[in-house]
Coordinates of C-alpha atoms in Angstrom, one line a residue:
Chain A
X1 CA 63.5 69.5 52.5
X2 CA 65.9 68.1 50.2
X3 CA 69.1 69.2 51.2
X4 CA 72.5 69.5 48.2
X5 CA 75.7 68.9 48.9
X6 CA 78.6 69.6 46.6
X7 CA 82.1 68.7 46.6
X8 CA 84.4 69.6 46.2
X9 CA 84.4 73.2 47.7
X10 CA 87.3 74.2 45.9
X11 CA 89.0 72.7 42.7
X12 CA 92.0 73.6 41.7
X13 CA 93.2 72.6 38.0
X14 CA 95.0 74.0 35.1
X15 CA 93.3 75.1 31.6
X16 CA 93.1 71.5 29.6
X17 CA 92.3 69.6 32.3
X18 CA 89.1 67.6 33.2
X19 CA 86.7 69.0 36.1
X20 CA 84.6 66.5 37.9
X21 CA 81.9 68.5 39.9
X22 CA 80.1 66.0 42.3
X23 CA 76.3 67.3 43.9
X24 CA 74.4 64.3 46.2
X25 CA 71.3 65.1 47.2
X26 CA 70.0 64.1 51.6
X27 CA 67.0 62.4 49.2
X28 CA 66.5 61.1 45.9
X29 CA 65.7 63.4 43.6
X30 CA 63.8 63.4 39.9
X31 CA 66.6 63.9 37.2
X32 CA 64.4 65.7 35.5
X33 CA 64.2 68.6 38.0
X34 CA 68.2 68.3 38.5
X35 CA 70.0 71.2 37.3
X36 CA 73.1 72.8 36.6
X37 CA 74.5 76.6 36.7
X38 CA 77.4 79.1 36.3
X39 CA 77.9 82.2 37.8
X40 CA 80.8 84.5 37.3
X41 CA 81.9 87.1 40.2
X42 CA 79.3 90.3 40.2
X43 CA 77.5 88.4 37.1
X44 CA 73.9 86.4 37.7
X45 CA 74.0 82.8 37.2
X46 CA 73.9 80.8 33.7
X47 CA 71.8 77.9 33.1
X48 CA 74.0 75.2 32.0
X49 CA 72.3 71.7 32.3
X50 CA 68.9 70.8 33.2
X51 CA 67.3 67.4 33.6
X52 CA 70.3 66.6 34.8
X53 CA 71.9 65.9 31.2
X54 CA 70.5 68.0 28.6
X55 CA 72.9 71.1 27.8
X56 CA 70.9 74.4 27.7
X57 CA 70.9 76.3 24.7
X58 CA 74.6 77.8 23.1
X59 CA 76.4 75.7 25.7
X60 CA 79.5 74.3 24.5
X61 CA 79.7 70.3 24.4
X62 CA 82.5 70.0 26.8
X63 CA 80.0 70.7 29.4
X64 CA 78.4 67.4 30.4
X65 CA 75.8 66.2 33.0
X66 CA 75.1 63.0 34.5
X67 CA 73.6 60.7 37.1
X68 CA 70.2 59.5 39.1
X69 CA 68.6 59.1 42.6
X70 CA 70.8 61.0 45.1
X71 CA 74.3 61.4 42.9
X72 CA 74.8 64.0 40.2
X73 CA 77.9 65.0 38.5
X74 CA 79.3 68.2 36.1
X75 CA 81.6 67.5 33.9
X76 CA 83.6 70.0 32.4
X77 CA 86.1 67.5 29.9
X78 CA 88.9 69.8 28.6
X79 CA 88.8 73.6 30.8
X80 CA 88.9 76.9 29.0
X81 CA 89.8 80.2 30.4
X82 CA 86.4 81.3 30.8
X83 CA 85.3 78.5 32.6
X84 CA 87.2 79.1 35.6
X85 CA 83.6 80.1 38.0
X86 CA 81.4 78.5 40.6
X87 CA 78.9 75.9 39.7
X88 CA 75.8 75.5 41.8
X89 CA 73.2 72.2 41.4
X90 CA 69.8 72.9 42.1
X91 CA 66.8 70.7 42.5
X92 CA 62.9 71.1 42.5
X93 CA 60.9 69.1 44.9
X94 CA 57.4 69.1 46.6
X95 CA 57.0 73.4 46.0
X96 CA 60.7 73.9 47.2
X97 CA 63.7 74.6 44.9
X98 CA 66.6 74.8 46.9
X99 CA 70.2 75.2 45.8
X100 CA 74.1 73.3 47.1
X101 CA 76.2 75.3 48.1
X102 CA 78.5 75.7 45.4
X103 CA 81.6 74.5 43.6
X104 CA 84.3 77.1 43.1
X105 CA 87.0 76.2 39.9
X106 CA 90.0 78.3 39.9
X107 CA 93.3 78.5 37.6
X108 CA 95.7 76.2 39.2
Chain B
X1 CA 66.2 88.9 23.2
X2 CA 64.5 88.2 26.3
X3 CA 65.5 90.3 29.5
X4 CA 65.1 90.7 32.8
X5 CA 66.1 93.8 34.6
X6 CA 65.4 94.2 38.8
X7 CA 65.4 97.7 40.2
X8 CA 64.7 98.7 43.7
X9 CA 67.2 98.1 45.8
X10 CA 68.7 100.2 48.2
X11 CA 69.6 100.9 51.9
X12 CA 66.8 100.6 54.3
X13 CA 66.6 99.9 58.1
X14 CA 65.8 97.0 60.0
X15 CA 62.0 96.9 60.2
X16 CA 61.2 98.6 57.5
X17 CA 59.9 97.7 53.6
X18 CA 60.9 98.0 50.1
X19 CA 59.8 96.2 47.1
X20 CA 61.4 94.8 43.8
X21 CA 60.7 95.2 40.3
X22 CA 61.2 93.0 37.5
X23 CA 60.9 94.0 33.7
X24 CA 60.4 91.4 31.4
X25 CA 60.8 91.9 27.9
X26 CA 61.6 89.6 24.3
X27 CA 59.1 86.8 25.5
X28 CA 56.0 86.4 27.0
X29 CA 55.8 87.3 30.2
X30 CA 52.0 85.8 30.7
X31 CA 53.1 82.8 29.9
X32 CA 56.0 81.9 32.3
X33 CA 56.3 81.1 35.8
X34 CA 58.9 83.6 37.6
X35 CA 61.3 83.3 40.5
X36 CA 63.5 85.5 42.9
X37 CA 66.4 84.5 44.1
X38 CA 68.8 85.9 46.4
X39 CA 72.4 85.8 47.4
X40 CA 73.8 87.2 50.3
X41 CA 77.5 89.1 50.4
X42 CA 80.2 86.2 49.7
X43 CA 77.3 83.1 50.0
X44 CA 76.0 81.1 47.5
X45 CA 72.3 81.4 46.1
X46 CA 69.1 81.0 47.8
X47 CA 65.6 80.8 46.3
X48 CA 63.3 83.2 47.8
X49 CA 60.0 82.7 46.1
X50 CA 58.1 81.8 42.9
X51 CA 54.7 82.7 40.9
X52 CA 52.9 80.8 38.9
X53 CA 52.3 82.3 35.0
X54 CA 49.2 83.8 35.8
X55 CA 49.3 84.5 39.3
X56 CA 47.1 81.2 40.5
X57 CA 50.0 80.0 43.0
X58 CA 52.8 81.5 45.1
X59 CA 55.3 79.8 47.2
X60 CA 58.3 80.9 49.6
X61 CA 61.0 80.2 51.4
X62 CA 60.5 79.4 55.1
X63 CA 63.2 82.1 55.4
X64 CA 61.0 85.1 54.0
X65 CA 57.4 83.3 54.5
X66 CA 54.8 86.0 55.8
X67 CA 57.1 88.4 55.1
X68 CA 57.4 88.5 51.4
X69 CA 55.1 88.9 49.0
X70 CA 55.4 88.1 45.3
X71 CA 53.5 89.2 42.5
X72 CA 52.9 90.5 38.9
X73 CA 51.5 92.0 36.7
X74 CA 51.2 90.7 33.0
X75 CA 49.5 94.1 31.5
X76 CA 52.8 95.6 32.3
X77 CA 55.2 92.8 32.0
X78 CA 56.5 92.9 35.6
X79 CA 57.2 90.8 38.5
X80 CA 57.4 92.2 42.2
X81 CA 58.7 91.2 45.7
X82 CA 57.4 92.9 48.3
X83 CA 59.8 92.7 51.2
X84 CA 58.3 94.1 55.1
X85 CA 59.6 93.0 58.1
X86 CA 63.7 93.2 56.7
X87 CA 66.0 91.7 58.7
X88 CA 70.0 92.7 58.7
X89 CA 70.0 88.5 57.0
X90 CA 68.1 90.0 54.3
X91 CA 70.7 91.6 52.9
X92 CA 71.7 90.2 49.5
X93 CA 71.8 90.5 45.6
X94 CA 68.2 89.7 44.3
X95 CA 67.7 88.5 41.0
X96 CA 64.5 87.4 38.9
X97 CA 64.2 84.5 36.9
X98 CA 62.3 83.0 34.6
X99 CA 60.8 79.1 35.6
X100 CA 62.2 76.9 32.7
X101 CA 58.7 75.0 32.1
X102 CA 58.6 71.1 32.9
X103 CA 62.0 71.3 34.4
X104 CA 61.6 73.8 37.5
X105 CA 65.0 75.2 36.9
X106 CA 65.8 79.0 35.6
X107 CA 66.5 79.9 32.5
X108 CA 66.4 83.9 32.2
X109 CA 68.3 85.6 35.0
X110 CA 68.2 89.5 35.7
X111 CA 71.8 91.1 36.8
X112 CA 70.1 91.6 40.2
X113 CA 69.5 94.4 42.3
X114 CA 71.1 94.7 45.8
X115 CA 69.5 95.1 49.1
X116 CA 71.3 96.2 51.9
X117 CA 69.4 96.4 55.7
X118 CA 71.6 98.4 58.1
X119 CA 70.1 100.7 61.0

């Protein structure tokens, strides 16, 4: 089983900044079956990027996805209010999906 | 729009069953694979088990594996999860999902129903 790890845990910027979001997978994974999410407290989560880079439908472009093999990042380039949540990178490998463990972003 | 709504959930003893609904609506259902997911009290997510679109496959988390059972029915554009067995770990929000095809991510996610198991 493919096992994500994301880091930080916690990040802790101000609106306006730039958020780096780091997810490395135990194995390599297919970018295409790398993806990206949102949730807000009591809310289900949001697609946001899937295949790794490809923004999911109404997402704004300051979202951005990258990377291959075991390393995967989340770029958020300039933060709004409303992106203050946790992100979550999830993978899909061999009839297991299995999540990390979650970035939170709070308001510095 | 499409939509997915779970209902379902409730309070119910170690030991004991209860089982999940799903209503799909503003796509087609017959066409998609579907997911629940869960997330326990403060954790992050966990994904519990898939179906494929027309019910050919089904897959599960070693967690709820011969304990959970998923299904659906496309006459009635709904997706189960039939929980026996519950453990106090069971406890969490459960939410449906939709399989984004040729990716194997989500894109459609319920608000989630809650299961708490408490004797």
């Amino acid at each position: 089983e493919i096992v994500l790890t994301q880091s930080p845990g916690t990040l802790s910027l101000s609106p306006g900044e730039r958020a780096t979001l780091s997810c490395r997978a135990s194995q390599s994974v297919s970018s295409s079956y790398l993806i990206w999410y949102q949730q807000k407290p009591g809310q289900a989560p949001r697609l946001l990027i899937y295949g790794a880079s490809n923004r999911a439908t109404g997402i704004p472009d300051r979202f951005s996805g990258s990377g291959s093999g075991t390393d995967f990042t989340l770029t958020i380039s300039r933060l709004e209010p409303e992106d203050f949540a946790v992100y979550y990178c999830q993978q899909y490998d061999n009839l297991l999906w299995t999540f990390g463990q979650g970035t939170k972003v709070e308001i510095k | 729009q499409e939509q997915l709504v779970e209902s379902g959930g409730g309070v119910v003893q170690p030991g004991r069953s209860l089982t999940l609904s799903c209503a799909a609506s503003g796509f087609t259902f017959s066409r998609s694979g579907m997911h629940w997911v869960r997330q326990a009290p403060g954790r992050g997510l966990e994904w519990v088990a898939v179906i494929w679109y027309d019910g050919s496959d089904r897959y599960y988390a070693d967690s709820v594996k011969g304990r959970f059972t998923i299904s659906r029915d496309n006459s009635k554009n709904t997706l189960y999860l039939q929980m026996n067995s519950l453990r106090v770990e069971d406890t969490a929000a459960y939410f449906c999902a939709r399989e984004l095809w040729g990716y194997y991510g989500m894109d459609v996610w319920g608000p989630g129903t809650t299961v708490t198991v408490s004797s």
